[in-house]
Coordinates of N, CA and C in Angstrom, one line a residue:
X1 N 111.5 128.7 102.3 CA 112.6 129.5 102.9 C 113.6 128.6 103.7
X2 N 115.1 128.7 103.2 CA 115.6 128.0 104.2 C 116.2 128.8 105.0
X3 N 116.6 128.5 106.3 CA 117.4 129.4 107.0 C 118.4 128.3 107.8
X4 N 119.9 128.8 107.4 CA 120.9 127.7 107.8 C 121.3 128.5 108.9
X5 N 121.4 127.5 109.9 CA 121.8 127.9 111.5 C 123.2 128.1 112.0
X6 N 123.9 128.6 112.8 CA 124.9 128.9 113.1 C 125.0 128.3 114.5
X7 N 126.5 128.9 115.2 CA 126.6 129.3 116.4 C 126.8 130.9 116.4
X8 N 126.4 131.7 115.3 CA 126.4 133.3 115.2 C 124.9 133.4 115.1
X9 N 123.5 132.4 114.8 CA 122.7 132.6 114.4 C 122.1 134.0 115.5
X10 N 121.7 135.2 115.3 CA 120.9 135.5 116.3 C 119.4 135.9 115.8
X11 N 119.1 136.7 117.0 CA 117.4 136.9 117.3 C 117.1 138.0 115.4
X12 N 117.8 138.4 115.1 CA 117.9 139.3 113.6 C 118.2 138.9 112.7
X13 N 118.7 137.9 112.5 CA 119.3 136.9 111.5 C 117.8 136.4 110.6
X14 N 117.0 135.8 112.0 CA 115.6 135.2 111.3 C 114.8 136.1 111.0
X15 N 114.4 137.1 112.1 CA 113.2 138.1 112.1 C 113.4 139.0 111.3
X16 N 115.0 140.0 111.2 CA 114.9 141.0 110.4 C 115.1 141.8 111.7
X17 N 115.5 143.3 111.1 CA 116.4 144.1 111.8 C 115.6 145.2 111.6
X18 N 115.7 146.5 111.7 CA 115.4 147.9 111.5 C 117.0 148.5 110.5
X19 N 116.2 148.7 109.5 CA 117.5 149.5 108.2 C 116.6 150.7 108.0
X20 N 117.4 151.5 106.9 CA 117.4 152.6 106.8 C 117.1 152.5 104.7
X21 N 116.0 153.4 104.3 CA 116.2 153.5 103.2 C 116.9 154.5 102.4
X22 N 116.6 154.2 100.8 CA 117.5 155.3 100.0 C 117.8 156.9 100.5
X23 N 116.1 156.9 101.0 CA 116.1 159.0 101.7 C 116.6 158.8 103.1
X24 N 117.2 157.3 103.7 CA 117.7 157.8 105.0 C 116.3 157.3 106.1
X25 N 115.4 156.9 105.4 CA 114.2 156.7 106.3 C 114.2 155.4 107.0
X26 N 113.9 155.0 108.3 CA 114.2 154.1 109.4 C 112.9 152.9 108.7
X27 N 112.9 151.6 108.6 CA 111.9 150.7 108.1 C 112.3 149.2 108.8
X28 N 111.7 148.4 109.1 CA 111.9 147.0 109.4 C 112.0 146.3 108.3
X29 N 113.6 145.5 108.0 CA 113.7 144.8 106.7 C 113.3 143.4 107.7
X30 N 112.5 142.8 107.0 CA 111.9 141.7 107.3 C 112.5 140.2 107.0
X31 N 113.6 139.8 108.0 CA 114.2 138.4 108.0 C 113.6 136.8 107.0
X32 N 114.1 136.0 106.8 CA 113.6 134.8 106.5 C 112.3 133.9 107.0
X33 N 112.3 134.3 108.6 CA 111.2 133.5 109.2 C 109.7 134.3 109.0
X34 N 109.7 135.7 109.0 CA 108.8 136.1 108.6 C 107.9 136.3 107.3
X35 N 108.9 136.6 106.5 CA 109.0 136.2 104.9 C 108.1 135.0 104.9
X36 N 108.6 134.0 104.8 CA 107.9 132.5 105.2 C 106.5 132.6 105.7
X37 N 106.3 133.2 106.9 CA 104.7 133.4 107.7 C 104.0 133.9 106.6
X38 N 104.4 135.2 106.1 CA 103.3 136.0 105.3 C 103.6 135.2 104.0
X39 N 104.1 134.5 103.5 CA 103.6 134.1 102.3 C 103.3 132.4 101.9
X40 N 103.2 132.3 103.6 CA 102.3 130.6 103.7 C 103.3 129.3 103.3
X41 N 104.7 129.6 103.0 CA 105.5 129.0 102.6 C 105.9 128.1 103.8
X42 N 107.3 126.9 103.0 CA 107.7 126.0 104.4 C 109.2 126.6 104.6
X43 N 109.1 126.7 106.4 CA 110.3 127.5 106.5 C 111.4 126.2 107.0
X44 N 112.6 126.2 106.5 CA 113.4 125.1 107.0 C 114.4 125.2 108.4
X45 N 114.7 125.3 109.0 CA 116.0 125.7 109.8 C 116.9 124.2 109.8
X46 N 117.8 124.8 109.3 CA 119.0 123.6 109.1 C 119.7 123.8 110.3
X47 N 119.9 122.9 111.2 CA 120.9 122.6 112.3 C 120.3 123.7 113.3
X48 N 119.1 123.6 113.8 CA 118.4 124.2 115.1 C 118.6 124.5 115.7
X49 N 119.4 123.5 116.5 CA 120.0 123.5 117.7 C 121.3 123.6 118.2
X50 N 122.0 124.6 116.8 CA 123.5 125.4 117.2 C 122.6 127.0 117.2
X51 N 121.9 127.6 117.2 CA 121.9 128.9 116.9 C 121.3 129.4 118.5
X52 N 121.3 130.3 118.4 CA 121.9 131.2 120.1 C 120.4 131.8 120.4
X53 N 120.2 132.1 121.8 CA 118.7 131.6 123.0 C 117.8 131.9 122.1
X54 N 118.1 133.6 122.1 CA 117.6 134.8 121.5 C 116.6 134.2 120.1
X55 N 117.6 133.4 118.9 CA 116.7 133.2 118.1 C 116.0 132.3 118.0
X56 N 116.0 131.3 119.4 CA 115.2 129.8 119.5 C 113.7 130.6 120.1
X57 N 114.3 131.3 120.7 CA 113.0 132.3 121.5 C 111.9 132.5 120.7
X58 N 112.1 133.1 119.6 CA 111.5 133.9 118.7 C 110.8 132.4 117.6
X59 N 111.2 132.2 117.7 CA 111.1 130.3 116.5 C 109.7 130.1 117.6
X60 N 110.4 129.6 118.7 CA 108.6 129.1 120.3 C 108.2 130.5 119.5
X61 N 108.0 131.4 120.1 CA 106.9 132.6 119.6 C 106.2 132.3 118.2
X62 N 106.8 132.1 117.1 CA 106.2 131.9 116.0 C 105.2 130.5 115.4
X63 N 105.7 129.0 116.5 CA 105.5 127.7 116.3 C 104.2 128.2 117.5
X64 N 103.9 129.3 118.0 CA 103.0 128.5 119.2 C 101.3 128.6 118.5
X65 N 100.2 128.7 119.1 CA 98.5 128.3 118.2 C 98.4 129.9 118.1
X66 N 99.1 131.0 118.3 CA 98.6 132.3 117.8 C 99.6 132.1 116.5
X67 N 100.8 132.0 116.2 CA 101.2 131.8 114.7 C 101.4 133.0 114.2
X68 N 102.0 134.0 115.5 CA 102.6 135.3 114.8 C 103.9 135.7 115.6
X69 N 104.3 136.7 115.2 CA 105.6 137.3 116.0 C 105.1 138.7 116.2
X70 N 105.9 139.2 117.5 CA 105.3 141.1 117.4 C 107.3 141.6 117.6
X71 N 107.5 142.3 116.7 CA 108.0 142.9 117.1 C 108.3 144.2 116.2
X72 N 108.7 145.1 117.0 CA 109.1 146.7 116.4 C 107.6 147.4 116.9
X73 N 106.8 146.9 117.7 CA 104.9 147.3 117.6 C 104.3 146.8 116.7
X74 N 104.8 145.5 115.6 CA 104.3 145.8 114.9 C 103.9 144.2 114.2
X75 N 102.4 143.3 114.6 CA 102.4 141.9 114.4 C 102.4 141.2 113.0
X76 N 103.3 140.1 112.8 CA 103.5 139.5 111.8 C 102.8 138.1 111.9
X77 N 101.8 138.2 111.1 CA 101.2 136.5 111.1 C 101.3 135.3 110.5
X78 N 101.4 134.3 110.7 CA 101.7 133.5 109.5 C 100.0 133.1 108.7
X79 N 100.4 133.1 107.5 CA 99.2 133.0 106.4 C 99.0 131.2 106.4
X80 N 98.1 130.9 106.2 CA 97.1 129.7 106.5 C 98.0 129.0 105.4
X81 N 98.5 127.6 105.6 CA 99.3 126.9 105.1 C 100.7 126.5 105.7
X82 N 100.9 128.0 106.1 CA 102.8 127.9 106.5 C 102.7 126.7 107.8
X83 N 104.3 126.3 107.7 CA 104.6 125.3 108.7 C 106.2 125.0 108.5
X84 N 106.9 124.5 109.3 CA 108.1 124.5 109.8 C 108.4 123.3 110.0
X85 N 110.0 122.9 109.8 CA 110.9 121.9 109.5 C 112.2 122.2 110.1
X86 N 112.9 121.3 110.7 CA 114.2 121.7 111.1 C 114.4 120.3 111.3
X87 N 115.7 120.7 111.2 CA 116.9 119.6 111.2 C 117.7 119.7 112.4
X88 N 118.0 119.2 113.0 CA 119.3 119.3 114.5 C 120.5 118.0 114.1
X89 N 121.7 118.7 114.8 CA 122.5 117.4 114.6 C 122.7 116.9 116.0
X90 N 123.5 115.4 116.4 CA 123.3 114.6 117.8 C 124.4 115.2 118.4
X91 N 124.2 115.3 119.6 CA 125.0 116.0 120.8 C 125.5 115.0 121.0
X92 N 127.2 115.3 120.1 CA 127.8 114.3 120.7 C 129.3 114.6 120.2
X93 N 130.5 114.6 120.0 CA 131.9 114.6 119.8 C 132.1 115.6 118.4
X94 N 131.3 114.9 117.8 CA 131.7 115.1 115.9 C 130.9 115.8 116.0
X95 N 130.2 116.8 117.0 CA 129.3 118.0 116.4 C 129.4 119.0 117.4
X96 N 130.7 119.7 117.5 CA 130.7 121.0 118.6 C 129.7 122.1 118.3
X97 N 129.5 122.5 119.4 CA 128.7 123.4 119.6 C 126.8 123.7 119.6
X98 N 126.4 122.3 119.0 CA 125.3 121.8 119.3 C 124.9 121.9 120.2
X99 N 123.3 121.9 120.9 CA 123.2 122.4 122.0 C 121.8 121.4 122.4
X100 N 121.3 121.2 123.9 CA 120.4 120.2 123.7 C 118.7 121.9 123.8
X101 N 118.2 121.3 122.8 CA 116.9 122.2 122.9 C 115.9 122.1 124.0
X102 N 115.4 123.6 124.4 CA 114.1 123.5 125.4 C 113.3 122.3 124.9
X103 N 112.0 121.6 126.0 CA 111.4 121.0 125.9 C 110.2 121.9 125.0
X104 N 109.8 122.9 125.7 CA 109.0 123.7 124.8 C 109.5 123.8 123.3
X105 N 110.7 123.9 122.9 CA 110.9 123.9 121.3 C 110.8 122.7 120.8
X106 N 111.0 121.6 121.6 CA 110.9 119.7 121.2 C 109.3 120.5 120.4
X107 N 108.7 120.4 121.4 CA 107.0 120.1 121.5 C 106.4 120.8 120.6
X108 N 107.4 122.0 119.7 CA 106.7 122.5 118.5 C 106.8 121.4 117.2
X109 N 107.6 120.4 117.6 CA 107.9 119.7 116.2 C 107.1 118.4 117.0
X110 N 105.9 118.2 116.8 CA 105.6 116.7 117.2 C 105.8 115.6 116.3
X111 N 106.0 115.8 114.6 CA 106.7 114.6 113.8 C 108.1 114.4 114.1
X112 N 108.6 113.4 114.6 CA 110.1 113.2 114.4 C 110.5 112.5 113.5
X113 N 111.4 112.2 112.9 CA 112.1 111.5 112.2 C 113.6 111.1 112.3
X114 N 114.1 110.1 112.7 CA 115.7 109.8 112.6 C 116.5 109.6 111.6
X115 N 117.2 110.4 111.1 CA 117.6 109.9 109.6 C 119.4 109.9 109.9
X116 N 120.1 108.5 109.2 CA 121.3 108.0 109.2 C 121.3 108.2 107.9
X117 N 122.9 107.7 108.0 CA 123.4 107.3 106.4 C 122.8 106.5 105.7
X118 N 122.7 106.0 104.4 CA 122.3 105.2 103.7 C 123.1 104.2 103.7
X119 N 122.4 103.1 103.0 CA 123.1 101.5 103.0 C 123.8 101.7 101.7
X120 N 125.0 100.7 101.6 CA 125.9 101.1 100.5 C 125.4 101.6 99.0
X121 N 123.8 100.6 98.9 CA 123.9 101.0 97.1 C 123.6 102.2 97.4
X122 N 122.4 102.9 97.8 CA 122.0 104.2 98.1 C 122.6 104.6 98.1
X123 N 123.8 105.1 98.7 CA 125.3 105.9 99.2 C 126.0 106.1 97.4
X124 N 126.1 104.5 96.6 CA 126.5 104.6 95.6 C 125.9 105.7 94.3
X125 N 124.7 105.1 94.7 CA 123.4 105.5 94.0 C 123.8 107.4 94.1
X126 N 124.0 107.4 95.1 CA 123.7 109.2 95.3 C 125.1 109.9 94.7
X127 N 126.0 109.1 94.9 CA 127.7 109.7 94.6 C 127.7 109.3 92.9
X128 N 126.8 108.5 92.2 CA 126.4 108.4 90.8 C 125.7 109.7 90.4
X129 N 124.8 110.2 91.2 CA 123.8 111.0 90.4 C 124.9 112.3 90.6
X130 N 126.2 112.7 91.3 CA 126.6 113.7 91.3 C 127.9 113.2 90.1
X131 N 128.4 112.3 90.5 CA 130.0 111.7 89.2 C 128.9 110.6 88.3
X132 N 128.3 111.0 87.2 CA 127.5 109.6 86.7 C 128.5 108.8 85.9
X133 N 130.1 109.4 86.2 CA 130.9 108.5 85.1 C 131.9 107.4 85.7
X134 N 131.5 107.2 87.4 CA 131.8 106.5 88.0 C 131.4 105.2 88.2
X135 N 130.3 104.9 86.6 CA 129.7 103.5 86.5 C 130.8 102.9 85.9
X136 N 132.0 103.3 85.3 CA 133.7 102.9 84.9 C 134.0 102.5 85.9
X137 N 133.6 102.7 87.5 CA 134.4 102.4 88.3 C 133.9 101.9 89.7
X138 N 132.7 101.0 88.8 CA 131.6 100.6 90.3 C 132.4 100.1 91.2
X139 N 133.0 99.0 90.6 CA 133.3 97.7 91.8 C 134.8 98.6 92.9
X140 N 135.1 99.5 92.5 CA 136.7 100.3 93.2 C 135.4 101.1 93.7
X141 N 134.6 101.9 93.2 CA 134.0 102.9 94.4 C 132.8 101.8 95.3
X142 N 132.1 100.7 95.0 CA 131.5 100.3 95.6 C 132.1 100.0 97.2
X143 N 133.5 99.1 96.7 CA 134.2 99.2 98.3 C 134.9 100.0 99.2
X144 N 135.6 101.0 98.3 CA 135.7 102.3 99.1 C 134.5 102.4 99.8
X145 N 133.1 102.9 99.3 CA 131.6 103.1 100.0 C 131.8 102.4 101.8
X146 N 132.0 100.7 101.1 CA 132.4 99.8 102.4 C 133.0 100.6 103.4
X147 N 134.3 100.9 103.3 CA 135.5 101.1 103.8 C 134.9 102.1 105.1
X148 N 134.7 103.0 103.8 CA 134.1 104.6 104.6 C 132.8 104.3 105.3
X149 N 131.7 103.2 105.3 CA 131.1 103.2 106.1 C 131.3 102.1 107.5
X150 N 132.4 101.5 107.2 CA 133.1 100.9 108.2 C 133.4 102.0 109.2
X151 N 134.4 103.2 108.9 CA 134.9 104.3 109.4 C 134.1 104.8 110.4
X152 N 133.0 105.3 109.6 CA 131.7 105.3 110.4 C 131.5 104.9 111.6
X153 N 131.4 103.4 111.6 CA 131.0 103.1 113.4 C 132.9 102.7 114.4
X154 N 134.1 103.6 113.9 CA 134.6 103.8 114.7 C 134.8 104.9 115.9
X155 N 135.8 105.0 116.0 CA 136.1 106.2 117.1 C 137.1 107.0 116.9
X156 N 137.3 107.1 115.5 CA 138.0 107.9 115.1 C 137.8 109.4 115.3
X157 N 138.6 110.5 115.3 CA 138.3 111.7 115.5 C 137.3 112.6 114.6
X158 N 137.6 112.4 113.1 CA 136.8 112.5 111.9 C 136.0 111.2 111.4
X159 N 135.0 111.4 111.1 CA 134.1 110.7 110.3 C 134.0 111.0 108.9
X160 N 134.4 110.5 107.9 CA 134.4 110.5 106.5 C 132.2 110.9 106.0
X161 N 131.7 111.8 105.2 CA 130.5 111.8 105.2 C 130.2 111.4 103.4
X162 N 129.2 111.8 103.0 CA 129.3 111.5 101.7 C 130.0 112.6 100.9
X163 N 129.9 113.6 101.7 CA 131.2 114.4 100.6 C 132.2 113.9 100.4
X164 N 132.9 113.0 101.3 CA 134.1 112.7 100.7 C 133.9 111.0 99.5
X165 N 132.8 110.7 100.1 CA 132.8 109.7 99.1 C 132.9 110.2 97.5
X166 N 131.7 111.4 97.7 CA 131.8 112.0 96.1 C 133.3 112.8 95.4
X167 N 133.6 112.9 96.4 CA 135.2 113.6 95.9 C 135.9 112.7 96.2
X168 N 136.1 110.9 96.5 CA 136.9 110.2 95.7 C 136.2 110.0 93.9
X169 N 134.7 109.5 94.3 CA 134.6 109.4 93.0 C 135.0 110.4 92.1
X170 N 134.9 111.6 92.2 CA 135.3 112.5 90.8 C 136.8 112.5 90.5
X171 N 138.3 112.2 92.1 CA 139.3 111.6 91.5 C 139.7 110.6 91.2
X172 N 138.4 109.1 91.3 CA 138.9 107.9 90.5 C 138.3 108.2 88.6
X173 N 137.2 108.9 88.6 CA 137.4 109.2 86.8 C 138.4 110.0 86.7
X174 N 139.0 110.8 87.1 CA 139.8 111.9 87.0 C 141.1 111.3 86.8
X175 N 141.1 110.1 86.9 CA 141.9 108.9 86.5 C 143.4 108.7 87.6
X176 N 143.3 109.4 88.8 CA 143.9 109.5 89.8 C 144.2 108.3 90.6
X177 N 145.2 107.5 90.8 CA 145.1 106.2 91.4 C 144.8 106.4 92.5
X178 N 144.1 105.1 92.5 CA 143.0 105.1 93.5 C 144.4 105.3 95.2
X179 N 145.2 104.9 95.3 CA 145.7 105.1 96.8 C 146.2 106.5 96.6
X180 N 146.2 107.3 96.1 CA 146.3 108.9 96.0 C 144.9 109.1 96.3
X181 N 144.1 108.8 95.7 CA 142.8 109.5 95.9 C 142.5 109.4 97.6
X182 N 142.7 108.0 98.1 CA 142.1 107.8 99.7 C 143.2 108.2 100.2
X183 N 144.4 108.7 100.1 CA 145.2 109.3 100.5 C 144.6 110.5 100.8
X184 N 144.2 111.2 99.9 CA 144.1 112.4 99.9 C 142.9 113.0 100.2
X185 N 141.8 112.0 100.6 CA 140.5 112.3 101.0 C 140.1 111.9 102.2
X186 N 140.8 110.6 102.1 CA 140.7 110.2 103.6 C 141.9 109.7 104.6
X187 N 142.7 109.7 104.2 CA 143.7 109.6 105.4 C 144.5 111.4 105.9
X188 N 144.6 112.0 104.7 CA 145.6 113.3 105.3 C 145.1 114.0 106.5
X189 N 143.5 114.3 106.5 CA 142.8 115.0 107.7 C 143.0 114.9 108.4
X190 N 144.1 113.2 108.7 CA 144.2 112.7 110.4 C 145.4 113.3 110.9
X191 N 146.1 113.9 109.8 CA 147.3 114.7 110.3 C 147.6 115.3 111.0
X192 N 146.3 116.1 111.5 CA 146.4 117.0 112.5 C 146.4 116.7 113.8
X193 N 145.9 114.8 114.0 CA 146.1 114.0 114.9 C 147.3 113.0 115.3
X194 N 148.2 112.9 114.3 CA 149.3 112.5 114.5 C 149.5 111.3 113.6
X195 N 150.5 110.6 113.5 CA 150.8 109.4 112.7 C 150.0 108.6 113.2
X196 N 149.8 108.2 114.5 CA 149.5 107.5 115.0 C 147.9 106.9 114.8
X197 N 146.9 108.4 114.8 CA 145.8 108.3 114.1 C 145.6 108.3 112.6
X198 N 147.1 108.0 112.0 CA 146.8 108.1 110.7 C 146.6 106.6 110.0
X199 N 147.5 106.3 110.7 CA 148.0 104.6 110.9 C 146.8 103.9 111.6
X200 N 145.9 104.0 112.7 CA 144.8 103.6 112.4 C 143.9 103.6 111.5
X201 N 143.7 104.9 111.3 CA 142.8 105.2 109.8 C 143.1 103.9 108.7
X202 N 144.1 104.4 108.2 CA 145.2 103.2 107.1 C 144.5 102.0 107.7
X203 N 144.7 101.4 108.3 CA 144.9 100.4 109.1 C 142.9 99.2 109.0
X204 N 142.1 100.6 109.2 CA 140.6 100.5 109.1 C 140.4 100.6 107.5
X205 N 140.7 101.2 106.7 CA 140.5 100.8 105.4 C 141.5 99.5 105.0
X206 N 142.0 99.2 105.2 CA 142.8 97.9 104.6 C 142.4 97.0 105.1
X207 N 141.6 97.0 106.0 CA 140.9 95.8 106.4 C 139.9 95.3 106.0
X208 N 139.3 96.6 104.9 CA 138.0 96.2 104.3 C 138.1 95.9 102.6
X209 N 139.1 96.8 101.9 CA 140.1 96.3 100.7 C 140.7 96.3 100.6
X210 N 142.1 95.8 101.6 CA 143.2 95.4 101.2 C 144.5 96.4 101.3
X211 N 145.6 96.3 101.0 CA 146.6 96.7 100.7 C 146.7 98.2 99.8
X212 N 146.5 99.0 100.6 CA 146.2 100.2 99.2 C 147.3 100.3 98.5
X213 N 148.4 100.0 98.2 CA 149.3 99.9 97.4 C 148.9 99.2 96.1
X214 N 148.3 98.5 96.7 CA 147.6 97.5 95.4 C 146.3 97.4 94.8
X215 N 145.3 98.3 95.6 CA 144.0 98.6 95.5 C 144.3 98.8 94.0
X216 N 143.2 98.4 93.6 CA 142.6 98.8 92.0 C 143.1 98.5 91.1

């Protein structure tokens, strides 16, 4: 089960609400996290630590050594197997509304793991398995890859992710010249920041291939 998090996420979103059936009769429709407990499955929460108190509350209630939730009167257990996974993004500029989590919710996840971007082939590797007809066009997407992971460790307002790497690749087969493609993938966004940050941007890819007038 996955459950993708919000800043709307609340305490009913995961557990399930009280509905009404076909005769009108009052029942507890039973949410994603519980779903998960009773049928021993792995529950995911994607981005943890945007979703609101109410449903972090209820997540500690379900992660603690009893491994059930009570609500409506009525206890939900998890079945021998189930276990939980979540993802958080870093509290930091390029992720509003993230939030820093209770220590008590740290402490239900004792495996951590830090996961970054990949190194360029990987990056290539992964924007292949989604455009595989972009092996026409290794060595133009390989340094774009560069470019955009240059982007990366600036301080630019936006950070380019691999979405956009994959949607140059599908407009360099798409046979789109390549300075329209980074045009239009990675420089326009900055518009909203002004010439000025556009012309940085510009400025940070040409440094790593060149002249986009001439690129490709």
């Amino acid at each position: 089960r996955i459950i993708p998090c919000s800043l709307r996420t609340r305490e009913h979103h995961i557990i399930g609400r009280l509905d009404t059936d076909e005769n009108g009769n009052l029942y507890f429709k039973k949410g994603p996290l519980i779903l998960s407990m009773e049928e021993g499955s792995i529950c995911y929460f994607d981005e943890l630590n945007v979703m609101e108190a109410d449903a972090l509350i209820r997540v500690d209630e379900a992660l603690d050594h009893r491994k059930e939730i009570n609500v409506e009167g009525q206890t939900f257990r998890a079945k021998e197997g189930w276990w939980c996974v979540a993802s958080i993004n870093p509290l930091d500029r390029l992720h509003l509304g993230t939030k820093m989590l209770p220590a008590q919710i740290i402490s239900r996840f004792p495996v951590k793991l830090q996961l970054t971007y990949p190194d360029i082939s990987t990056e290539y590797n992964i924007v292949k398995l989604h455009v595989p007809e972009i092996a026409h066009y290794s060595s133009q997407m390989i340094e774009l890859i560069k470019a955009i992971q240059f982007m990366r460790t600036t301080d630019l307002p936006y950070i380019p992710t691999i979405r956009e790497s994959i949607a140059l690749a599908k407009l360099l087969v798409a046979k789109i010249k390549p300075y329209d493609a980074v045009k239009m993938v990675l420089l326009e966004v900055y518009a909203q920041w002004g010439e000025t940050v556009i012309r940085q941007a510009t400025e940070l890819i040409e440094s790593k291939i060149g002249k986009l007038e001439v690129f490709g």
